[in-house]
Amino acid sequence: MVIGRILAPIFLLPALLFGALFFDSDSNREAEIVRAFDLPPAFLNDPKLQKIISKKRTEYQRHGFFKSLNQAYLFIPMIKDILVHSDVPDEFLFLAMAESGFSIDAYSHKKASGVWQFMPETGRTFGLQINDYVDERRDLVKSTKAAITYLETLHARFNKWYLAAIAYNCGEGRLYRAIKKAGTDNISVLLDEKKRYLPRESRNYIRKIVALTLLASDEDFMINQEYAYLLNRANAYSIAQVKVSRGERISRVAKLINMPAYKLTSLNPHLKYDFVPPKNTQYTIYIPYVKLNEFRQNYKPAPLETFYMLHHVEAGDNLSRIGKKYRVPYKMIKEFNRLHTNMLRIGQKLVIPLSKPLDLKNGKYTVKRGDSLEAIARIFETTVSSLKKLNNIKGSLIRVGDRLSIYD
């Protein structure tokens, strides 16, 4: 049993949203906020910013400011904790709100996903795994760290936080061309409504983030919107990170720590199935901090018969052939995947319950009848080129009984 680092509990008090910022007056509060984004004080007088603030205030007075935060009360302290220990201003918490409304399930028509709305390519660039088993754009800790790294990269290039925020929305290339065309990175010029150096969405993007930040810093407004209720919910329910064995089922862990499986699943929305990826020896999941002692006392690695992985149906596959490949009765595969017939379609994904982790010993796999480099690469979440390089394979031919190194 290995316990991961515990996320420090951060209480969701008024200071949660703004760390150590203390204001003597509304004007000082507003000045500190625009300064955090490297914006000039005059930006507060921007007519469109004031219009957005007024609109948002009306919306939130009608529906409650924390309607979009209601499902986020568990992880806002976690995001804040990560931001506090970075060079990114705390106010960028509201970039996430502008991107997704703090919805874990947010998914755009452009295929952006998660609270920070990463595109697949950008997510992978900043270290997020996106594969058959997980989509770490929806991992609240990893995606937040990736977003911070991305924002720091953008700030290093453009040297102002408001430019980093705009680039996060429209892309580095698009912002660079806008600055070149405008001949300046001055915010009032870049947001010119007639020249339209930037897309309309990007022109309003920085305004929306600043508007949300200003509203969240208005203590009178927040208290009037039943703020205290959500603060107390967050105080009682912080998160801890723990490590489980590969292929472990989330539902089994939930049972061991006496909580409903659906609640534990909701804390791990990056997992596509009820089990963690089979590639690594261990995998980190999130549990309520109050359940940490129960986990320490009750968790032991799952027995081998609960090891799971995915199989992609290929041309020529049938349940019998797949069962022989993994040494699993085909009826078990059919039952586990709730198949009503024996008919399969190419590209279909089947969950395979294994009796042992595919004979992977000391990082080596023994080739069996019907194996191919493509299939082995997919199973172990690696690439054909990597397998060829590690095993000095020139073509694509492999033989039954060959021992292949899987990982470097």
Short mmCIF file of C-alpha atoms in Angstrom, two decimals:
data_model
loop_
_atom_site.label_atom_id
_atom_site.label_comp_id
_atom_site.label_asym_id
_atom_site.label_seq_id
_atom_site.Cartn_x
_atom_site.Cartn_y
_atom_site.Cartn_z
CA MET A 1 0.00 0.00 0.00
CA VAL A 2 1.48 3.34 -1.08
CA ILE A 3 -0.12 6.61 -0.13
CA GLY A 4 0.38 9.61 -2.40
CA ARG A 5 0.89 13.22 -1.35
CA ILE A 6 -2.09 14.63 0.51
CA LEU A 7 -3.50 17.79 -0.97
CA ALA A 8 -3.33 20.45 1.71
CA PRO A 9 -6.83 21.42 2.83
CA ILE A 10 -7.57 24.99 1.75
CA PHE A 11 -10.62 26.56 3.35
CA LEU A 12 -12.99 28.33 1.00
CA LEU A 13 -13.19 31.62 2.87
CA PRO A 14 -13.30 35.04 1.24
CA ALA A 15 -9.50 34.84 1.23
CA LEU A 16 -9.74 31.65 -0.84
CA LEU A 17 -10.43 33.52 -4.03
CA PHE A 18 -7.80 36.16 -3.47
CA GLY A 19 -5.10 34.67 -1.28
CA ALA A 20 -3.45 37.37 0.78
CA LEU A 21 -5.05 40.37 -0.93
CA PHE A 22 -6.56 42.78 1.56
CA PHE A 23 -8.24 45.98 0.41
CA ASP A 24 -8.84 49.25 2.24
CA SER A 25 -11.50 50.28 -0.26
CA ASP A 26 -13.35 49.20 -3.37
CA SER A 27 -11.03 51.31 -5.54
CA ASN A 28 -7.93 49.63 -4.07
CA ARG A 29 -9.52 46.21 -4.60
CA GLU A 30 -10.28 46.98 -8.23
CA ALA A 31 -6.82 48.47 -8.80
CA GLU A 32 -5.13 45.34 -7.42
CA ILE A 33 -7.18 43.11 -9.70
CA VAL A 34 -6.38 44.96 -12.93
CA ARG A 35 -2.74 45.19 -11.84
CA ALA A 36 -2.64 41.41 -11.41
CA PHE A 37 -3.41 41.07 -15.13
CA ASP A 38 -0.83 43.80 -15.99
CA LEU A 39 -3.71 45.97 -17.19
CA PRO A 40 -3.68 49.78 -16.86
CA PRO A 41 -6.05 51.30 -14.25
CA ALA A 42 -8.02 52.94 -17.06
CA PHE A 43 -9.21 49.49 -18.17
CA LEU A 44 -11.78 49.66 -15.36
CA ASN A 45 -13.53 52.39 -17.34
CA ASP A 46 -13.84 50.24 -20.46
CA PRO A 47 -17.55 50.49 -21.43
CA LYS A 48 -17.79 46.87 -22.56
CA LEU A 49 -16.20 45.66 -19.31
CA GLN A 50 -18.76 47.62 -17.30
CA LYS A 51 -21.55 46.22 -19.47
CA ILE A 52 -20.36 42.64 -18.85
CA ILE A 53 -20.11 43.30 -15.09
CA SER A 54 -23.66 44.68 -15.03
CA LYS A 55 -24.98 41.76 -17.06
CA LYS A 56 -23.24 39.16 -14.90
CA ARG A 57 -24.38 40.83 -11.69
CA THR A 58 -27.99 40.68 -12.91
CA GLU A 59 -27.66 37.04 -13.97
CA TYR A 60 -26.12 36.01 -10.67
CA GLN A 61 -28.63 37.94 -8.59
CA ARG A 62 -31.33 35.99 -10.39
CA HIS A 63 -29.71 32.56 -10.32
CA GLY A 64 -27.04 32.83 -7.61
CA PHE A 65 -23.37 33.50 -8.28
CA PHE A 66 -22.39 29.99 -7.32
CA LYS A 67 -24.74 28.11 -9.60
CA SER A 68 -21.78 27.25 -11.80
CA LEU A 69 -19.60 26.69 -8.74
CA ASN A 70 -22.02 24.34 -7.01
CA GLN A 71 -20.38 21.21 -8.42
CA ALA A 72 -16.94 22.79 -8.09
CA TYR A 73 -16.90 23.28 -4.32
CA LEU A 74 -14.67 20.23 -3.87
CA PHE A 75 -11.89 21.23 -6.18
CA ILE A 76 -11.77 25.04 -6.04
CA PRO A 77 -9.54 24.83 -2.92
CA MET A 78 -7.33 22.38 -4.81
CA ILE A 79 -7.00 24.67 -7.84
CA LYS A 80 -6.26 27.61 -5.56
CA ASP A 81 -3.59 25.66 -3.72
CA ILE A 82 -1.82 24.84 -6.99
CA LEU A 83 -2.11 28.44 -8.22
CA VAL A 84 -0.73 29.83 -4.95
CA HIS A 85 2.43 27.74 -5.41
CA SER A 86 2.98 28.96 -8.98
CA ASP A 87 3.96 32.23 -10.64
CA VAL A 88 0.50 32.60 -12.17
CA PRO A 89 -1.72 35.21 -10.41
CA ASP A 90 -4.47 33.76 -8.24
CA GLU A 91 -7.01 35.66 -10.33
CA PHE A 92 -6.51 33.17 -13.15
CA LEU A 93 -8.86 30.90 -11.24
CA PHE A 94 -11.53 32.82 -13.15
CA LEU A 95 -9.99 31.93 -16.49
CA ALA A 96 -11.20 28.41 -15.72
CA MET A 97 -14.63 29.79 -14.91
CA ALA A 98 -14.69 31.75 -18.17
CA GLU A 99 -13.58 28.66 -20.11
CA SER A 100 -15.95 26.07 -18.69
CA GLY A 101 -18.14 27.55 -15.97
CA PHE A 102 -16.17 25.15 -13.72
CA SER A 103 -17.93 22.21 -15.35
CA ILE A 104 -15.86 19.02 -15.23
CA ASP A 105 -17.90 17.67 -18.13
CA ALA A 106 -17.44 20.72 -20.35
CA TYR A 107 -16.77 19.67 -23.96
CA SER A 108 -16.76 22.06 -26.90
CA HIS A 109 -17.63 21.48 -30.54
CA LYS A 110 -13.91 22.04 -31.23
CA LYS A 111 -13.12 19.01 -29.00
CA ALA A 112 -11.77 21.04 -26.07
CA SER A 113 -12.43 19.29 -22.76
CA GLY A 114 -12.26 19.74 -19.01
CA VAL A 115 -12.34 22.70 -16.65
CA TRP A 116 -9.41 24.34 -18.49
CA GLN A 117 -10.76 23.40 -21.95
CA PHE A 118 -7.61 21.87 -23.40
CA MET A 119 -7.59 20.78 -27.02
CA PRO A 120 -6.19 17.23 -27.41
CA GLU A 121 -2.94 18.33 -29.07
CA THR A 122 -2.28 21.10 -26.54
CA GLY A 123 -3.12 18.78 -23.64
CA ARG A 124 -0.62 16.19 -24.84
CA THR A 125 2.01 18.91 -25.39
CA PHE A 126 1.75 19.81 -21.73
CA GLY A 127 1.94 16.24 -20.46
CA LEU A 128 -1.70 15.14 -20.25
CA GLN A 129 -2.49 11.55 -21.23
CA ILE A 130 -5.43 11.11 -23.60
CA ASN A 131 -5.98 7.49 -24.59
CA ASP A 132 -8.39 4.58 -24.35
CA TYR A 133 -8.29 4.56 -20.57
CA VAL A 134 -8.01 8.17 -19.43
CA ASP A 135 -8.53 11.74 -20.53
CA GLU A 136 -6.41 13.75 -18.13
CA ARG A 137 -7.84 17.01 -19.43
CA ARG A 138 -10.57 16.12 -16.92
CA ASP A 139 -8.08 15.34 -14.14
CA LEU A 140 -8.44 18.40 -11.93
CA VAL A 141 -4.92 18.31 -10.51
CA LYS A 142 -2.99 17.40 -13.66
CA SER A 143 -4.99 19.69 -15.94
CA THR A 144 -4.54 22.61 -13.55
CA LYS A 145 -0.78 22.05 -13.44
CA ALA A 146 -0.73 21.78 -17.23
CA ALA A 147 -2.74 25.01 -17.57
CA ILE A 148 -0.33 26.80 -15.24
CA THR A 149 2.68 25.60 -17.25
CA TYR A 150 0.97 26.72 -20.45
CA LEU A 151 0.12 30.15 -19.01
CA GLU A 152 3.68 30.58 -17.73
CA THR A 153 4.94 29.70 -21.23
CA LEU A 154 2.61 32.28 -22.77
CA HIS A 155 3.66 34.91 -20.24
CA ALA A 156 7.32 34.25 -20.99
CA ARG A 157 6.61 34.90 -24.67
CA PHE A 158 4.32 37.94 -24.42
CA ASN A 159 5.50 39.38 -21.07
CA LYS A 160 2.05 40.47 -19.86
CA TRP A 161 -0.59 38.39 -18.10
CA TYR A 162 -3.51 39.85 -20.05
CA LEU A 163 -1.73 38.78 -23.26
CA ALA A 164 -1.18 35.29 -21.82
CA ALA A 165 -4.92 35.07 -21.11
CA ILE A 166 -5.87 36.23 -24.62
CA ALA A 167 -3.37 33.81 -26.21
CA TYR A 168 -4.84 31.00 -24.13
CA ASN A 169 -8.15 31.73 -25.85
CA CYS A 170 -7.17 32.43 -29.46
CA GLY A 171 -3.72 30.85 -29.74
CA GLU A 172 -0.18 32.23 -29.76
CA GLY A 173 -0.02 32.65 -33.53
CA ARG A 174 -3.30 34.52 -33.73
CA LEU A 175 -2.28 36.94 -30.98
CA TYR A 176 1.19 37.44 -32.45
CA ARG A 177 -0.33 38.40 -35.82
CA ALA A 178 -2.76 40.78 -34.10
CA ILE A 179 0.07 42.55 -32.25
CA LYS A 180 2.14 42.77 -35.43
CA LYS A 181 -0.78 44.23 -37.38
CA ALA A 182 -1.68 46.69 -34.59
CA GLY A 183 1.96 47.66 -34.10
CA THR A 184 1.52 47.45 -30.32
CA ASP A 185 0.36 45.16 -27.53
CA ASN A 186 -1.55 47.99 -25.87
CA ILE A 187 -4.85 46.55 -24.66
CA SER A 188 -6.99 49.49 -25.79
CA VAL A 189 -5.62 49.15 -29.33
CA LEU A 190 -5.91 45.36 -29.47
CA LEU A 191 -9.55 45.53 -28.33
CA ASP A 192 -10.49 48.18 -30.88
CA GLU A 193 -13.98 47.27 -32.09
CA LYS A 194 -13.53 48.88 -35.51
CA LYS A 195 -10.08 47.53 -36.36
CA ARG A 196 -10.93 44.05 -35.06
CA TYR A 197 -7.35 42.91 -34.62
CA LEU A 198 -8.66 40.02 -32.53
CA PRO A 199 -11.74 37.81 -32.91
CA ARG A 200 -14.82 39.07 -31.05
CA GLU A 201 -14.67 36.17 -28.57
CA SER A 202 -11.05 37.00 -27.69
CA ARG A 203 -11.81 40.73 -27.36
CA ASN A 204 -14.44 39.94 -24.75
CA TYR A 205 -12.46 37.11 -23.14
CA ILE A 206 -10.14 39.23 -20.98
CA ARG A 207 -13.08 41.46 -20.08
CA LYS A 208 -15.08 38.45 -18.94
CA ILE A 209 -12.25 37.14 -16.73
CA VAL A 210 -11.76 40.55 -15.11
CA ALA A 211 -15.52 40.96 -14.64
CA LEU A 212 -15.81 37.59 -12.90
CA THR A 213 -12.83 38.44 -10.70
CA LEU A 214 -14.30 41.79 -9.70
CA LEU A 215 -17.67 40.24 -8.83
CA ALA A 216 -16.05 37.47 -6.78
CA SER A 217 -14.09 40.06 -4.79
CA ASP A 218 -17.26 41.97 -3.85
CA GLU A 219 -17.88 40.56 -0.37
CA ASP A 220 -21.27 42.21 0.09
CA PHE A 221 -22.50 40.78 -3.18
CA MET A 222 -21.12 37.33 -2.42
CA ILE A 223 -22.61 37.12 1.05
CA ASN A 224 -25.99 38.16 -0.32
CA GLN A 225 -25.83 35.22 -2.72
CA GLU A 226 -25.73 32.59 0.08
CA TYR A 227 -21.95 32.46 -0.14
CA ALA A 228 -21.51 31.11 3.39
CA TYR A 229 -23.41 27.90 2.65
CA LEU A 230 -21.02 26.88 -0.10
CA LEU A 231 -18.01 27.94 1.94
CA ASN A 232 -18.97 25.54 4.71
CA ARG A 233 -19.54 22.68 2.23
CA ALA A 234 -16.04 23.11 0.90
CA ASN A 235 -14.46 23.22 4.34
CA ALA A 236 -15.75 19.78 5.20
CA TYR A 237 -14.81 17.95 2.03
CA SER A 238 -11.25 18.35 0.78
CA ILE A 239 -9.38 15.87 -1.41
CA ALA A 240 -6.47 13.47 -0.94
CA GLN A 241 -4.38 11.68 -3.57
CA VAL A 242 -3.70 7.96 -3.15
CA LYS A 243 -2.08 5.31 -5.31
CA VAL A 244 -3.80 2.07 -6.35
CA SER A 245 -2.52 -0.92 -8.30
CA ARG A 246 -2.88 -1.03 -12.07
CA GLY A 247 -6.22 -2.23 -13.38
CA GLU A 248 -7.84 -1.49 -10.00
CA ARG A 249 -11.60 -0.98 -10.02
CA ILE A 250 -12.93 2.29 -8.66
CA SER A 251 -16.06 0.54 -7.42
CA ARG A 252 -13.93 -1.84 -5.33
CA VAL A 253 -12.02 1.05 -3.75
CA ALA A 254 -15.31 2.81 -3.01
CA LYS A 255 -16.58 -0.26 -1.20
CA LEU A 256 -13.38 -0.50 0.86
CA ILE A 257 -13.72 3.08 2.07
CA ASN A 258 -17.50 2.88 2.56
CA MET A 259 -18.71 5.43 0.06
CA PRO A 260 -21.03 5.21 -2.97
CA ALA A 261 -19.18 4.26 -6.14
CA TYR A 262 -20.77 7.07 -8.12
CA LYS A 263 -19.37 9.66 -5.70
CA LEU A 264 -15.84 8.30 -6.01
CA THR A 265 -16.27 8.15 -9.78
CA SER A 266 -17.28 11.82 -9.77
CA LEU A 267 -13.94 12.69 -8.13
CA ASN A 268 -12.11 10.87 -10.93
CA PRO A 269 -13.87 12.03 -14.10
CA HIS A 270 -10.70 11.52 -16.14
CA LEU A 271 -11.13 7.73 -15.94
CA LYS A 272 -13.14 6.42 -18.89
CA TYR A 273 -14.00 3.12 -17.23
CA ASP A 274 -14.48 1.69 -13.76
CA PHE A 275 -10.80 0.70 -13.66
CA VAL A 276 -7.50 2.58 -13.78
CA PRO A 277 -5.04 2.11 -16.69
CA PRO A 278 -3.19 -1.22 -16.80
CA LYS A 279 0.08 0.21 -18.14
CA ASN A 280 1.74 1.56 -14.99
CA THR A 281 2.35 -0.46 -11.85
CA GLN A 282 0.40 2.14 -9.87
CA TYR A 283 -2.00 4.95 -10.66
CA THR A 284 -3.11 7.97 -8.61
CA ILE A 285 -6.78 8.53 -7.86
CA TYR A 286 -8.60 11.08 -5.68
CA ILE A 287 -10.63 10.30 -2.58
CA PRO A 288 -12.25 12.52 0.08
CA TYR A 289 -9.68 13.54 2.67
CA VAL A 290 -12.02 12.30 5.41
CA LYS A 291 -11.73 8.79 3.91
CA LEU A 292 -7.94 8.68 3.96
CA ASN A 293 -7.63 6.69 7.20
CA GLU A 294 -10.09 4.08 5.97
CA PHE A 295 -8.09 3.75 2.76
CA ARG A 296 -4.86 3.27 4.71
CA GLN A 297 -6.45 0.62 6.90
CA ASN A 298 -8.41 -1.31 4.27
CA TYR A 299 -6.73 -1.00 0.89
CA LYS A 300 -4.65 -3.82 -0.50
CA PRO A 301 -3.81 -4.27 -4.21
CA ALA A 302 -6.54 -6.02 -6.13
CA PRO A 303 -6.16 -9.74 -6.78
CA LEU A 304 -4.97 -10.55 -10.30
CA GLU A 305 -8.36 -11.73 -11.46
CA THR A 306 -9.64 -8.17 -11.26
CA PHE A 307 -7.08 -6.84 -13.73
CA TYR A 308 -8.75 -5.19 -16.74
CA MET A 309 -7.74 -3.81 -20.10
CA LEU A 310 -9.24 -2.87 -23.48
CA HIS A 311 -9.23 -4.72 -26.78
CA HIS A 312 -9.96 -3.00 -30.11
CA VAL A 313 -11.85 -5.31 -32.44
CA GLU A 314 -9.99 -5.81 -35.72
CA ALA A 315 -10.86 -7.47 -39.01
CA GLY A 316 -11.14 -11.23 -38.48
CA ASP A 317 -11.77 -10.98 -34.73
CA ASN A 318 -14.50 -12.96 -33.01
CA LEU A 319 -15.21 -13.64 -29.36
CA SER A 320 -13.59 -17.06 -29.48
CA ARG A 321 -10.38 -15.77 -31.03
CA ILE A 322 -10.21 -12.86 -28.60
CA GLY A 323 -10.81 -15.22 -25.67
CA LYS A 324 -7.96 -17.47 -26.76
CA LYS A 325 -5.65 -14.49 -27.23
CA TYR A 326 -6.15 -13.33 -23.65
CA ARG A 327 -6.76 -16.80 -22.19
CA VAL A 328 -10.21 -15.76 -21.00
CA PRO A 329 -13.44 -17.74 -21.68
CA TYR A 330 -15.27 -15.96 -24.48
CA LYS A 331 -18.53 -16.21 -22.52
CA MET A 332 -16.92 -14.14 -19.75
CA ILE A 333 -16.00 -11.43 -22.26
CA LYS A 334 -19.52 -11.49 -23.68
CA GLU A 335 -21.12 -11.28 -20.23
CA PHE A 336 -18.77 -8.62 -18.91
CA ASN A 337 -19.43 -6.37 -21.89
CA ARG A 338 -23.19 -7.09 -21.79
CA LEU A 339 -23.24 -8.26 -25.39
CA HIS A 340 -26.56 -9.66 -26.58
CA THR A 341 -25.08 -11.39 -29.62
CA ASN A 342 -21.71 -12.75 -30.74
CA MET A 343 -21.54 -10.16 -33.52
CA LEU A 344 -18.69 -7.66 -33.28
CA ARG A 345 -17.84 -4.59 -35.34
CA ILE A 346 -14.41 -3.34 -36.35
CA GLY A 347 -13.22 -0.64 -33.93
CA GLN A 348 -15.49 -1.80 -31.13
CA LYS A 349 -13.85 -1.66 -27.69
CA LEU A 350 -14.17 -4.63 -25.34
CA VAL A 351 -13.19 -4.69 -21.68
CA ILE A 352 -11.19 -7.85 -21.01
CA PRO A 353 -11.06 -9.24 -17.44
CA LEU A 354 -7.64 -10.90 -17.20
CA SER A 355 -6.35 -13.60 -14.90
CA LYS A 356 -2.89 -12.01 -15.03
CA PRO A 357 -1.41 -8.89 -16.64
CA LEU A 358 -0.62 -10.36 -20.05
CA ASP A 359 2.58 -12.20 -19.07
CA LEU A 360 4.43 -8.91 -18.83
CA LYS A 361 7.47 -9.92 -16.77
CA ASN A 362 10.45 -7.66 -16.25
CA GLY A 363 9.08 -5.37 -18.91
CA LYS A 364 8.95 -8.12 -21.56
CA TYR A 365 6.02 -9.67 -23.38
CA THR A 366 5.93 -13.12 -24.99
CA VAL A 367 4.43 -13.04 -28.49
CA LYS A 368 1.41 -15.31 -28.96
CA ARG A 369 -0.40 -16.59 -32.02
CA GLY A 370 -2.36 -13.82 -33.69
CA ASP A 371 -0.26 -11.01 -32.22
CA SER A 372 0.98 -8.09 -34.31
CA LEU A 373 3.16 -5.12 -33.48
CA GLU A 374 0.15 -2.83 -33.92
CA ALA A 375 -1.99 -4.85 -31.50
CA ILE A 376 0.80 -5.12 -28.90
CA ALA A 377 1.51 -1.38 -29.13
CA ARG A 378 -2.17 -0.61 -28.58
CA ILE A 379 -2.46 -2.99 -25.64
CA PHE A 380 0.50 -1.50 -23.81
CA GLU A 381 -0.16 2.12 -24.83
CA THR A 382 3.09 2.50 -26.74
CA THR A 383 3.97 2.86 -30.42
CA VAL A 384 5.08 0.46 -33.16
CA SER A 385 8.18 2.59 -33.79
CA SER A 386 9.11 2.37 -30.09
CA LEU A 387 8.73 -1.43 -30.11
CA LYS A 388 10.85 -1.70 -33.23
CA LYS A 389 13.57 0.51 -31.79
CA LEU A 390 13.68 -1.29 -28.42
CA ASN A 391 13.80 -4.72 -30.05
CA ASN A 392 15.91 -3.94 -33.13
CA ILE A 393 13.10 -5.00 -35.47
CA LYS A 394 13.61 -3.83 -39.07
CA GLY A 395 10.34 -4.86 -40.66
CA SER A 396 7.03 -5.86 -39.09
CA LEU A 397 7.58 -9.60 -38.68
CA ILE A 398 7.36 -11.11 -35.19
CA ARG A 399 7.22 -14.78 -34.26
CA VAL A 400 5.31 -16.74 -31.63
CA GLY A 401 7.56 -17.08 -28.59
CA ASP A 402 9.57 -13.90 -29.22
CA ARG A 403 10.28 -11.91 -26.05
CA LEU A 404 9.69 -8.22 -26.73
CA SER A 405 10.81 -5.37 -24.51
CA ILE A 406 7.81 -3.10 -24.07
CA TYR A 407 9.19 -0.08 -22.21
CA ASP A 408 12.57 1.58 -22.25
#
